[in-house]
mmCIF file with all atom_site columns, N, CA and C in Angstrom:
data_model
loop_
_atom_site.group_PDB
_atom_site.id
_atom_site.type_symbol
_atom_site.label_atom_id
_atom_site.label_alt_id
_atom_site.label_comp_id
_atom_site.label_asym_id
_atom_site.label_entity_id
_atom_site.label_seq_id
_atom_site.pdbx_PDB_ins_code
_atom_site.Cartn_x
_atom_site.Cartn_y
_atom_site.Cartn_z
_atom_site.occupancy
_atom_site.B_iso_or_equiv
_atom_site.pdbx_formal_charge
_atom_site.auth_seq_id
_atom_site.auth_comp_id
_atom_site.auth_asym_id
_atom_site.auth_atom_id
_atom_site.pdbx_PDB_model_num
ATOM 1   N N  . UNK A 1 1  ? 21.837 29.103 -31.189 1.00 44.00 ? 1189 UNK A N  1
ATOM 2   C CA . UNK A 1 1  ? 21.206 28.924 -29.862 1.00 44.00 ? 1189 UNK A CA 1
ATOM 3   C C  . UNK A 1 1  ? 21.429 27.463 -29.700 1.00 44.00 ? 1189 UNK A C  1
ATOM 4   N N  . UNK A 1 2  ? 21.770 27.119 -28.444 1.00 56.00 ? 1190 UNK A N  1
ATOM 5   C CA . UNK A 1 2  ? 21.992 25.797 -28.196 1.00 56.00 ? 1190 UNK A CA 1
ATOM 6   C C  . UNK A 1 2  ? 20.689 24.902 -27.948 1.00 56.00 ? 1190 UNK A C  1
ATOM 7   N N  . UNK A 1 3  ? 20.778 23.776 -28.323 1.00 78.00 ? 1191 UNK A N  1
ATOM 8   C CA . UNK A 1 3  ? 19.579 22.763 -28.065 1.00 78.00 ? 1191 UNK A CA 1
ATOM 9   C C  . UNK A 1 3  ? 19.125 22.646 -26.716 1.00 78.00 ? 1191 UNK A C  1
ATOM 10  N N  . UNK A 1 4  ? 17.929 22.815 -26.493 1.00 91.00 ? 1192 UNK A N  1
ATOM 11  C CA . UNK A 1 4  ? 17.470 22.679 -25.005 1.00 91.00 ? 1192 UNK A CA 1
ATOM 12  C C  . UNK A 1 4  ? 17.439 21.226 -24.755 1.00 91.00 ? 1192 UNK A C  1
ATOM 13  N N  . UNK A 1 5  ? 17.946 20.656 -23.585 1.00 94.00 ? 1193 UNK A N  1
ATOM 14  C CA . UNK A 1 5  ? 17.847 19.286 -23.110 1.00 94.00 ? 1193 UNK A CA 1
ATOM 15  C C  . UNK A 1 5  ? 16.941 19.130 -22.029 1.00 94.00 ? 1193 UNK A C  1
ATOM 16  N N  . UNK A 1 6  ? 16.624 18.086 -21.763 1.00 94.00 ? 1194 UNK A N  1
ATOM 17  C CA . UNK A 1 6  ? 15.774 17.718 -20.476 1.00 94.00 ? 1194 UNK A CA 1
ATOM 18  C C  . UNK A 1 6  ? 16.521 18.166 -19.219 1.00 94.00 ? 1194 UNK A C  1
ATOM 19  N N  . UNK A 1 7  ? 17.610 17.793 -19.087 1.00 93.00 ? 1195 UNK A N  1
ATOM 20  C CA . UNK A 1 7  ? 18.332 18.229 -17.887 1.00 93.00 ? 1195 UNK A CA 1
ATOM 21  C C  . UNK A 1 7  ? 18.452 19.802 -17.667 1.00 93.00 ? 1195 UNK A C  1
ATOM 22  N N  . UNK A 1 8  ? 18.642 20.498 -18.680 1.00 94.00 ? 1196 UNK A N  1
ATOM 23  C CA . UNK A 1 8  ? 18.673 21.862 -18.668 1.00 94.00 ? 1196 UNK A CA 1
ATOM 24  C C  . UNK A 1 8  ? 17.377 22.410 -18.379 1.00 94.00 ? 1196 UNK A C  1
ATOM 25  N N  . UNK A 1 9  ? 16.320 22.039 -18.855 1.00 96.00 ? 1197 UNK A N  1
ATOM 26  C CA . UNK A 1 9  ? 14.879 22.414 -18.576 1.00 96.00 ? 1197 UNK A CA 1
ATOM 27  C C  . UNK A 1 9  ? 14.451 22.028 -17.224 1.00 96.00 ? 1197 UNK A C  1
ATOM 28  N N  . UNK A 1 10 ? 14.822 20.866 -16.788 1.00 96.00 ? 1198 UNK A N  1
ATOM 29  C CA . UNK A 1 10 ? 14.561 20.586 -15.275 1.00 96.00 ? 1198 UNK A CA 1
ATOM 30  C C  . UNK A 1 10 ? 15.262 21.397 -14.397 1.00 96.00 ? 1198 UNK A C  1
ATOM 31  N N  . UNK A 1 11 ? 16.553 21.505 -14.516 1.00 96.00 ? 1199 UNK A N  1
ATOM 32  C CA . UNK A 1 11 ? 17.215 22.477 -13.644 1.00 96.00 ? 1199 UNK A CA 1
ATOM 33  C C  . UNK A 1 11 ? 16.613 23.759 -13.694 1.00 96.00 ? 1199 UNK A C  1
ATOM 34  N N  . UNK A 1 12 ? 16.330 24.311 -14.683 1.00 96.00 ? 1200 UNK A N  1
ATOM 35  C CA . UNK A 1 12 ? 15.633 25.754 -14.716 1.00 96.00 ? 1200 UNK A CA 1
ATOM 36  C C  . UNK A 1 12 ? 14.323 25.637 -13.871 1.00 96.00 ? 1200 UNK A C  1
ATOM 37  N N  . UNK A 1 13 ? 13.420 24.647 -14.233 1.00 97.00 ? 1201 UNK A N  1
ATOM 38  C CA . UNK A 1 13 ? 12.207 24.379 -13.500 1.00 97.00 ? 1201 UNK A CA 1
ATOM 39  C C  . UNK A 1 13 ? 12.415 24.174 -12.116 1.00 97.00 ? 1201 UNK A C  1
ATOM 40  N N  . UNK A 1 14 ? 13.353 23.419 -11.794 1.00 96.00 ? 1202 UNK A N  1
ATOM 41  C CA . UNK A 1 14 ? 13.655 22.904 -10.343 1.00 96.00 ? 1202 UNK A CA 1
ATOM 42  C C  . UNK A 1 14 ? 14.136 24.100 -9.565  1.00 96.00 ? 1202 UNK A C  1
ATOM 43  N N  . UNK A 1 15 ? 15.023 24.891 -10.252 1.00 96.00 ? 1203 UNK A N  1
ATOM 44  C CA . UNK A 1 15 ? 15.304 26.115 -9.214  1.00 96.00 ? 1203 UNK A CA 1
ATOM 45  C C  . UNK A 1 15 ? 14.224 27.057 -8.998  1.00 96.00 ? 1203 UNK A C  1
ATOM 46  N N  . UNK A 1 16 ? 13.514 27.379 -10.065 1.00 97.00 ? 1204 UNK A N  1
ATOM 47  C CA . UNK A 1 16 ? 12.247 28.314 -9.911  1.00 97.00 ? 1204 UNK A CA 1
ATOM 48  C C  . UNK A 1 16 ? 11.207 27.584 -9.062  1.00 97.00 ? 1204 UNK A C  1
ATOM 49  N N  . UNK A 1 17 ? 11.041 26.302 -9.280  1.00 97.00 ? 1205 UNK A N  1
ATOM 50  C CA . UNK A 1 17 ? 10.001 25.598 -8.430  1.00 97.00 ? 1205 UNK A CA 1
ATOM 51  C C  . UNK A 1 17 ? 10.228 25.750 -6.790  1.00 97.00 ? 1205 UNK A C  1
ATOM 52  N N  . UNK A 1 18 ? 11.560 25.577 -6.565  1.00 97.00 ? 1206 UNK A N  1
ATOM 53  C CA . UNK A 1 18 ? 12.022 25.554 -5.046  1.00 97.00 ? 1206 UNK A CA 1
ATOM 54  C C  . UNK A 1 18 ? 11.966 27.019 -4.613  1.00 97.00 ? 1206 UNK A C  1
ATOM 55  N N  . UNK A 1 19 ? 11.966 28.114 -5.362  1.00 97.00 ? 1207 UNK A N  1
ATOM 56  C CA . UNK A 1 19 ? 11.974 29.435 -5.079  1.00 97.00 ? 1207 UNK A CA 1
ATOM 57  C C  . UNK A 1 19 ? 10.341 29.804 -4.660  1.00 97.00 ? 1207 UNK A C  1
ATOM 58  N N  . UNK A 1 20 ? 9.526  29.315 -5.626  1.00 98.00 ? 1208 UNK A N  1
ATOM 59  C CA . UNK A 1 20 ? 8.258  29.592 -5.424  1.00 98.00 ? 1208 UNK A CA 1
ATOM 60  C C  . UNK A 1 20 ? 7.705  29.022 -4.303  1.00 98.00 ? 1208 UNK A C  1
ATOM 61  N N  . UNK A 1 21 ? 8.050  27.596 -4.092  1.00 97.00 ? 1209 UNK A N  1
ATOM 62  C CA . UNK A 1 21 ? 7.602  26.714 -2.852  1.00 97.00 ? 1209 UNK A CA 1
ATOM 63  C C  . UNK A 1 21 ? 7.916  27.510 -1.586  1.00 97.00 ? 1209 UNK A C  1
ATOM 64  N N  . UNK A 1 22 ? 9.278  28.023 -1.532  1.00 97.00 ? 1210 UNK A N  1
ATOM 65  C CA . UNK A 1 22 ? 9.716  28.866 -0.327  1.00 97.00 ? 1210 UNK A CA 1
ATOM 66  C C  . UNK A 1 22 ? 8.936  29.998 -0.107  1.00 97.00 ? 1210 UNK A C  1
ATOM 67  N N  . UNK A 1 23 ? 8.494  30.619 -1.206  1.00 98.00 ? 1211 UNK A N  1
ATOM 68  C CA . UNK A 1 23 ? 7.618  31.738 -1.021  1.00 98.00 ? 1211 UNK A CA 1
ATOM 69  C C  . UNK A 1 23 ? 6.286  31.607 -0.570  1.00 98.00 ? 1211 UNK A C  1
ATOM 70  N N  . UNK A 1 24 ? 5.900  30.219 -0.353  1.00 98.00 ? 1212 UNK A N  1
ATOM 71  C CA . UNK A 1 24 ? 4.601  29.936 0.220   1.00 98.00 ? 1212 UNK A CA 1
ATOM 72  C C  . UNK A 1 24 ? 3.607  29.467 -0.708  1.00 98.00 ? 1212 UNK A C  1
ATOM 73  N N  . UNK A 1 25 ? 3.849  29.440 -1.910  1.00 98.00 ? 1213 UNK A N  1
ATOM 74  C CA . UNK A 1 25 ? 2.980  28.844 -2.994  1.00 98.00 ? 1213 UNK A CA 1
ATOM 75  C C  . UNK A 1 25 ? 2.874  27.231 -2.866  1.00 98.00 ? 1213 UNK A C  1
ATOM 76  N N  . UNK A 1 26 ? 1.747  26.874 -3.229  1.00 97.00 ? 1214 UNK A N  1
ATOM 77  C CA . UNK A 1 26 ? 1.386  25.326 -3.148  1.00 97.00 ? 1214 UNK A CA 1
ATOM 78  C C  . UNK A 1 26 ? 2.330  24.753 -4.440  1.00 97.00 ? 1214 UNK A C  1
ATOM 79  N N  . UNK A 1 27 ? 2.319  23.300 -4.424  1.00 94.00 ? 1215 UNK A N  1
ATOM 80  C CA . UNK A 1 27 ? 3.070  22.570 -5.474  1.00 94.00 ? 1215 UNK A CA 1
ATOM 81  C C  . UNK A 1 27 ? 2.620  22.984 -6.927  1.00 94.00 ? 1215 UNK A C  1
ATOM 82  N N  . UNK A 1 28 ? 1.336  22.986 -6.984  1.00 96.00 ? 1216 UNK A N  1
ATOM 83  C CA . UNK A 1 28 ? 0.734  23.042 -8.291  1.00 96.00 ? 1216 UNK A CA 1
ATOM 84  C C  . UNK A 1 28 ? 1.064  24.523 -8.890  1.00 96.00 ? 1216 UNK A C  1
ATOM 85  N N  . UNK A 1 29 ? 0.701  25.358 -7.977  1.00 98.00 ? 1217 UNK A N  1
ATOM 86  C CA . UNK A 1 29 ? 0.881  26.789 -8.472  1.00 98.00 ? 1217 UNK A CA 1
ATOM 87  C C  . UNK A 1 29 ? 2.561  27.112 -8.814  1.00 98.00 ? 1217 UNK A C  1
ATOM 88  N N  . UNK A 1 30 ? 3.321  26.517 -7.853  1.00 97.00 ? 1218 UNK A N  1
ATOM 89  C CA . UNK A 1 30 ? 4.859  26.666 -8.167  1.00 97.00 ? 1218 UNK A CA 1
ATOM 90  C C  . UNK A 1 30 ? 5.357  26.001 -9.449  1.00 97.00 ? 1218 UNK A C  1
ATOM 91  N N  . UNK A 1 31 ? 4.700  24.806 -9.635  1.00 96.00 ? 1219 UNK A N  1
ATOM 92  C CA . UNK A 1 31 ? 5.068  23.955 -10.895 1.00 96.00 ? 1219 UNK A CA 1
ATOM 93  C C  . UNK A 1 31 ? 4.627  24.975 -12.313 1.00 96.00 ? 1219 UNK A C  1
ATOM 94  N N  . UNK A 1 32 ? 3.477  25.459 -12.167 1.00 97.00 ? 1220 UNK A N  1
ATOM 95  C CA . UNK A 1 32 ? 2.927  26.201 -13.301 1.00 97.00 ? 1220 UNK A CA 1
ATOM 96  C C  . UNK A 1 32 ? 3.789  27.602 -13.486 1.00 97.00 ? 1220 UNK A C  1
ATOM 97  N N  . UNK A 1 33 ? 4.061  28.237 -12.388 1.00 98.00 ? 1221 UNK A N  1
ATOM 98  C CA . UNK A 1 33 ? 4.741  29.457 -12.427 1.00 98.00 ? 1221 UNK A CA 1
ATOM 99  C C  . UNK A 1 33 ? 6.071  29.088 -13.190 1.00 98.00 ? 1221 UNK A C  1
ATOM 100 N N  . UNK A 1 34 ? 6.914  28.039 -12.748 1.00 97.00 ? 1222 UNK A N  1
ATOM 101 C CA . UNK A 1 34 ? 8.143  27.542 -13.157 1.00 97.00 ? 1222 UNK A CA 1
ATOM 102 C C  . UNK A 1 34 ? 8.098  27.228 -14.554 1.00 97.00 ? 1222 UNK A C  1
ATOM 103 N N  . UNK A 1 35 ? 7.131  26.465 -15.064 1.00 97.00 ? 1223 UNK A N  1
ATOM 104 C CA . UNK A 1 35 ? 7.092  25.998 -16.394 1.00 97.00 ? 1223 UNK A CA 1
ATOM 105 C C  . UNK A 1 35 ? 6.685  27.300 -17.280 1.00 97.00 ? 1223 UNK A C  1
ATOM 106 N N  . UNK A 1 36 ? 5.880  28.323 -16.675 1.00 98.00 ? 1224 UNK A N  1
ATOM 107 C CA . UNK A 1 36 ? 5.877  29.726 -17.407 1.00 98.00 ? 1224 UNK A CA 1
ATOM 108 C C  . UNK A 1 36 ? 7.183  30.304 -17.625 1.00 98.00 ? 1224 UNK A C  1
ATOM 109 N N  . UNK A 1 37 ? 7.924  30.290 -16.618 1.00 98.00 ? 1225 UNK A N  1
ATOM 110 C CA . UNK A 1 37 ? 9.250  31.052 -16.482 1.00 98.00 ? 1225 UNK A CA 1
ATOM 111 C C  . UNK A 1 37 ? 10.208 30.113 -17.755 1.00 98.00 ? 1225 UNK A C  1
ATOM 112 N N  . UNK A 1 38 ? 10.125 29.036 -17.709 1.00 97.00 ? 1226 UNK A N  1
ATOM 113 C CA . UNK A 1 38 ? 10.917 28.255 -18.594 1.00 97.00 ? 1226 UNK A CA 1
ATOM 114 C C  . UNK A 1 38 ? 10.546 28.342 -20.100 1.00 97.00 ? 1226 UNK A C  1
ATOM 115 N N  . UNK A 1 39 ? 9.308  28.538 -20.212 1.00 97.00 ? 1227 UNK A N  1
ATOM 116 C CA . UNK A 1 39 ? 8.634  28.931 -21.516 1.00 97.00 ? 1227 UNK A CA 1
ATOM 117 C C  . UNK A 1 39 ? 9.162  30.305 -22.140 1.00 97.00 ? 1227 UNK A C  1
ATOM 118 N N  . UNK A 1 40 ? 9.198  31.291 -21.136 1.00 97.00 ? 1228 UNK A N  1
ATOM 119 C CA . UNK A 1 40 ? 9.726  32.589 -21.427 1.00 97.00 ? 1228 UNK A CA 1
ATOM 120 C C  . UNK A 1 40 ? 11.125 32.482 -21.802 1.00 97.00 ? 1228 UNK A C  1
ATOM 121 N N  . UNK A 1 41 ? 11.774 31.726 -21.081 1.00 96.00 ? 1229 UNK A N  1
ATOM 122 C CA . UNK A 1 41 ? 13.455 31.756 -21.365 1.00 96.00 ? 1229 UNK A CA 1
ATOM 123 C C  . UNK A 1 41 ? 13.761 30.760 -22.589 1.00 96.00 ? 1229 UNK A C  1
ATOM 124 N N  . UNK A 1 42 ? 13.191 29.907 -22.750 1.00 96.00 ? 1230 UNK A N  1
ATOM 125 C CA . UNK A 1 42 ? 13.668 28.890 -23.870 1.00 96.00 ? 1230 UNK A CA 1
ATOM 126 C C  . UNK A 1 42 ? 12.677 28.828 -25.111 1.00 96.00 ? 1230 UNK A C  1
ATOM 127 N N  . UNK A 1 43 ? 11.514 29.379 -24.835 1.00 96.00 ? 1231 UNK A N  1
ATOM 128 C CA . UNK A 1 43 ? 10.570 29.240 -25.873 1.00 96.00 ? 1231 UNK A CA 1
ATOM 129 C C  . UNK A 1 43 ? 9.469  28.221 -25.806 1.00 96.00 ? 1231 UNK A C  1
ATOM 130 N N  . UNK A 1 44 ? 8.489  28.517 -25.981 1.00 96.00 ? 1232 UNK A N  1
ATOM 131 C CA . UNK A 1 44 ? 7.196  27.734 -25.759 1.00 96.00 ? 1232 UNK A CA 1
ATOM 132 C C  . UNK A 1 44 ? 7.391  26.353 -26.613 1.00 96.00 ? 1232 UNK A C  1
ATOM 133 N N  . UNK A 1 45 ? 7.734  26.614 -27.981 1.00 96.00 ? 1233 UNK A N  1
ATOM 134 C CA . UNK A 1 45 ? 7.880  25.407 -28.655 1.00 96.00 ? 1233 UNK A CA 1
ATOM 135 C C  . UNK A 1 45 ? 9.024  24.588 -28.198 1.00 96.00 ? 1233 UNK A C  1
ATOM 136 N N  . UNK A 1 46 ? 10.200 25.068 -27.987 1.00 95.00 ? 1234 UNK A N  1
ATOM 137 C CA . UNK A 1 46 ? 11.333 24.212 -27.641 1.00 95.00 ? 1234 UNK A CA 1
ATOM 138 C C  . UNK A 1 46 ? 10.877 23.477 -26.245 1.00 95.00 ? 1234 UNK A C  1
ATOM 139 N N  . UNK A 1 47 ? 10.224 24.100 -25.313 1.00 96.00 ? 1235 UNK A N  1
ATOM 140 C CA . UNK A 1 47 ? 9.997  23.556 -24.158 1.00 96.00 ? 1235 UNK A CA 1
ATOM 141 C C  . UNK A 1 47 ? 9.004  22.348 -24.267 1.00 96.00 ? 1235 UNK A C  1
ATOM 142 N N  . UNK A 1 48 ? 7.927  22.628 -25.251 1.00 95.00 ? 1236 UNK A N  1
ATOM 143 C CA . UNK A 1 48 ? 7.169  21.588 -25.693 1.00 95.00 ? 1236 UNK A CA 1
ATOM 144 C C  . UNK A 1 48 ? 7.685  20.347 -26.099 1.00 95.00 ? 1236 UNK A C  1
ATOM 145 N N  . UNK A 1 49 ? 8.643  20.748 -27.019 1.00 95.00 ? 1237 UNK A N  1
ATOM 146 C CA . UNK A 1 49 ? 9.404  19.419 -27.707 1.00 95.00 ? 1237 UNK A CA 1
ATOM 147 C C  . UNK A 1 49 ? 10.156 18.519 -26.672 1.00 95.00 ? 1237 UNK A C  1
ATOM 148 N N  . UNK A 1 50 ? 10.701 19.295 -25.866 1.00 95.00 ? 1238 UNK A N  1
ATOM 149 C CA . UNK A 1 50 ? 11.552 18.559 -24.866 1.00 95.00 ? 1238 UNK A CA 1
ATOM 150 C C  . UNK A 1 50 ? 10.663 17.621 -23.940 1.00 95.00 ? 1238 UNK A C  1
ATOM 151 N N  . UNK A 1 51 ? 9.557  18.121 -23.485 1.00 95.00 ? 1239 UNK A N  1
ATOM 152 C CA . UNK A 1 51 ? 8.704  17.568 -22.857 1.00 95.00 ? 1239 UNK A CA 1
ATOM 153 C C  . UNK A 1 51 ? 7.927  16.162 -23.584 1.00 95.00 ? 1239 UNK A C  1
ATOM 154 N N  . UNK A 1 52 ? 7.651  16.566 -24.815 1.00 95.00 ? 1240 UNK A N  1
ATOM 155 C CA . UNK A 1 52 ? 7.045  15.461 -25.629 1.00 95.00 ? 1240 UNK A CA 1
ATOM 156 C C  . UNK A 1 52 ? 7.987  14.332 -25.954 1.00 95.00 ? 1240 UNK A C  1
ATOM 157 N N  . UNK A 1 53 ? 9.185  14.696 -26.166 1.00 94.00 ? 1241 UNK A N  1
ATOM 158 C CA . UNK A 1 53 ? 10.189 13.691 -26.457 1.00 94.00 ? 1241 UNK A CA 1
ATOM 159 C C  . UNK A 1 53 ? 10.800 12.917 -25.324 1.00 94.00 ? 1241 UNK A C  1
ATOM 160 N N  . UNK A 1 54 ? 10.532 13.306 -24.002 1.00 93.00 ? 1242 UNK A N  1
ATOM 161 C CA . UNK A 1 54 ? 11.126 12.740 -22.969 1.00 93.00 ? 1242 UNK A CA 1
ATOM 162 C C  . UNK A 1 54 ? 10.196 11.461 -22.536 1.00 93.00 ? 1242 UNK A C  1
ATOM 163 N N  . UNK A 1 55 ? 11.052 10.274 -22.233 1.00 89.00 ? 1243 UNK A N  1
ATOM 164 C CA . UNK A 1 55 ? 10.316 9.154  -21.898 1.00 89.00 ? 1243 UNK A CA 1
ATOM 165 C C  . UNK A 1 55 ? 10.417 8.852  -20.391 1.00 89.00 ? 1243 UNK A C  1
ATOM 166 N N  . UNK A 1 56 ? 11.334 9.384  -19.774 1.00 88.00 ? 1244 UNK A N  1
ATOM 167 C CA . UNK A 1 56 ? 11.467 9.297  -18.418 1.00 88.00 ? 1244 UNK A CA 1
ATOM 168 C C  . UNK A 1 56 ? 11.460 10.592 -17.549 1.00 88.00 ? 1244 UNK A C  1
ATOM 169 N N  . UNK A 1 57 ? 10.399 11.422 -17.911 1.00 91.00 ? 1245 UNK A N  1
ATOM 170 C CA . UNK A 1 57 ? 10.247 12.850 -17.406 1.00 91.00 ? 1245 UNK A CA 1
ATOM 171 C C  . UNK A 1 57 ? 9.952  12.666 -15.805 1.00 91.00 ? 1245 UNK A C  1
ATOM 172 N N  . UNK A 1 58 ? 9.169  11.829 -15.440 1.00 92.00 ? 1246 UNK A N  1
ATOM 173 C CA . UNK A 1 58 ? 8.707  11.912 -14.093 1.00 92.00 ? 1246 UNK A CA 1
ATOM 174 C C  . UNK A 1 58 ? 9.887  11.295 -13.158 1.00 92.00 ? 1246 UNK A C  1
ATOM 175 N N  . UNK A 1 59 ? 10.531 10.529 -13.478 1.00 93.00 ? 1247 UNK A N  1
ATOM 176 C CA . UNK A 1 59 ? 11.666 9.988  -12.714 1.00 93.00 ? 1247 UNK A CA 1
ATOM 177 C C  . UNK A 1 59 ? 12.841 11.075 -12.611 1.00 93.00 ? 1247 UNK A C  1
ATOM 178 N N  . UNK A 1 60 ? 13.153 11.701 -13.788 1.00 94.00 ? 1248 UNK A N  1
ATOM 179 C CA . UNK A 1 60 ? 14.170 12.608 -13.777 1.00 94.00 ? 1248 UNK A CA 1
ATOM 180 C C  . UNK A 1 60 ? 13.611 14.144 -13.160 1.00 94.00 ? 1248 UNK A C  1
ATOM 181 N N  . UNK A 1 61 ? 12.351 14.421 -13.065 1.00 93.00 ? 1249 UNK A N  1
ATOM 182 C CA . UNK A 1 61 ? 11.953 15.710 -12.523 1.00 93.00 ? 1249 UNK A CA 1
ATOM 183 C C  . UNK A 1 61 ? 11.918 15.326 -10.867 1.00 93.00 ? 1249 UNK A C  1
ATOM 184 N N  . UNK A 1 62 ? 11.513 14.151 -10.370 1.00 93.00 ? 1250 UNK A N  1
ATOM 185 C CA . UNK A 1 62 ? 11.784 13.950 -9.184  1.00 93.00 ? 1250 UNK A CA 1
ATOM 186 C C  . UNK A 1 62 ? 13.208 14.085 -8.606  1.00 93.00 ? 1250 UNK A C  1
ATOM 187 N N  . UNK A 1 63 ? 13.985 13.226 -9.245  1.00 94.00 ? 1251 UNK A N  1
ATOM 188 C CA . UNK A 1 63 ? 15.470 13.415 -8.825  1.00 94.00 ? 1251 UNK A CA 1
ATOM 189 C C  . UNK A 1 63 ? 15.945 14.904 -8.827  1.00 94.00 ? 1251 UNK A C  1
ATOM 190 N N  . UNK A 1 64 ? 15.533 15.669 -9.886  1.00 95.00 ? 1252 UNK A N  1
ATOM 191 C CA . UNK A 1 64 ? 16.051 17.189 -9.605  1.00 95.00 ? 1252 UNK A CA 1
ATOM 192 C C  . UNK A 1 64 ? 15.428 17.749 -8.590  1.00 95.00 ? 1252 UNK A C  1
ATOM 193 N N  . UNK A 1 65 ? 14.101 17.571 -8.316  1.00 93.00 ? 1253 UNK A N  1
ATOM 194 C CA . UNK A 1 65 ? 13.362 18.192 -7.151  1.00 93.00 ? 1253 UNK A CA 1
ATOM 195 C C  . UNK A 1 65 ? 13.939 17.694 -5.765  1.00 93.00 ? 1253 UNK A C  1
ATOM 196 N N  . UNK A 1 66 ? 14.215 16.416 -5.697  1.00 94.00 ? 1254 UNK A N  1
ATOM 197 C CA . UNK A 1 66 ? 14.690 15.883 -4.495  1.00 94.00 ? 1254 UNK A CA 1
ATOM 198 C C  . UNK A 1 66 ? 16.223 16.400 -4.357  1.00 94.00 ? 1254 UNK A C  1
ATOM 199 N N  . UNK A 1 67 ? 16.875 16.587 -5.135  1.00 96.00 ? 1255 UNK A N  1
ATOM 200 C CA . UNK A 1 67 ? 18.081 17.275 -5.054  1.00 96.00 ? 1255 UNK A CA 1
ATOM 201 C C  . UNK A 1 67 ? 18.308 18.629 -4.590  1.00 96.00 ? 1255 UNK A C  1
ATOM 202 N N  . UNK A 1 68 ? 17.288 19.469 -5.239  1.00 96.00 ? 1256 UNK A N  1
ATOM 203 C CA . UNK A 1 68 ? 17.371 20.948 -5.124  1.00 96.00 ? 1256 UNK A CA 1
ATOM 204 C C  . UNK A 1 68 ? 16.518 21.471 -3.928  1.00 96.00 ? 1256 UNK A C  1
ATOM 205 N N  . UNK A 1 69 ? 15.373 20.739 -3.602  1.00 96.00 ? 1257 UNK A N  1
ATOM 206 C CA . UNK A 1 69 ? 14.650 21.291 -2.411  1.00 96.00 ? 1257 UNK A CA 1
ATOM 207 C C  . UNK A 1 69 ? 13.836 19.899 -1.887  1.00 96.00 ? 1257 UNK A C  1
ATOM 208 N N  . UNK A 1 70 ? 14.509 19.144 -1.293  1.00 95.00 ? 1258 UNK A N  1
ATOM 209 C CA . UNK A 1 70 ? 13.789 17.885 -0.778  1.00 95.00 ? 1258 UNK A CA 1
ATOM 210 C C  . UNK A 1 70 ? 12.724 18.141 0.384   1.00 95.00 ? 1258 UNK A C  1
ATOM 211 N N  . UNK A 1 71 ? 12.878 19.371 0.938   1.00 95.00 ? 1259 UNK A N  1
ATOM 212 C CA . UNK A 1 71 ? 12.016 19.837 2.054   1.00 95.00 ? 1259 UNK A CA 1
ATOM 213 C C  . UNK A 1 71 ? 10.511 20.173 1.533   1.00 95.00 ? 1259 UNK A C  1
ATOM 214 N N  . UNK A 1 72 ? 10.418 20.373 0.263   1.00 90.00 ? 1260 UNK A N  1
ATOM 215 C CA . UNK A 1 72 ? 9.121  20.722 -0.366  1.00 90.00 ? 1260 UNK A CA 1
ATOM 216 C C  . UNK A 1 72 ? 8.437  19.399 -1.080  1.00 90.00 ? 1260 UNK A C  1
ATOM 217 N N  . UNK A 1 73 ? 9.226  18.331 -0.931  1.00 86.00 ? 1261 UNK A N  1
ATOM 218 C CA . UNK A 1 73 ? 8.474  17.121 -1.490  1.00 86.00 ? 1261 UNK A CA 1
ATOM 219 C C  . UNK A 1 73 ? 7.603  16.320 -0.577  1.00 86.00 ? 1261 UNK A C  1
#
């Protein structure tokens, strides 16, 4: 299995976040649903490790969201 990276996680979450927002869900619900999807895909432990080891998570997450669906920011 390939090692999960921050950018892979954020791309998965970003795609799903945009889909959930486009369906009319609020930001918080969309984020939680996207996190749940990523945990199912990569594993809870792996997702948690990437989140814990990331020092610039907020900046990277905003950049991904701004690229994928700026209309929802």
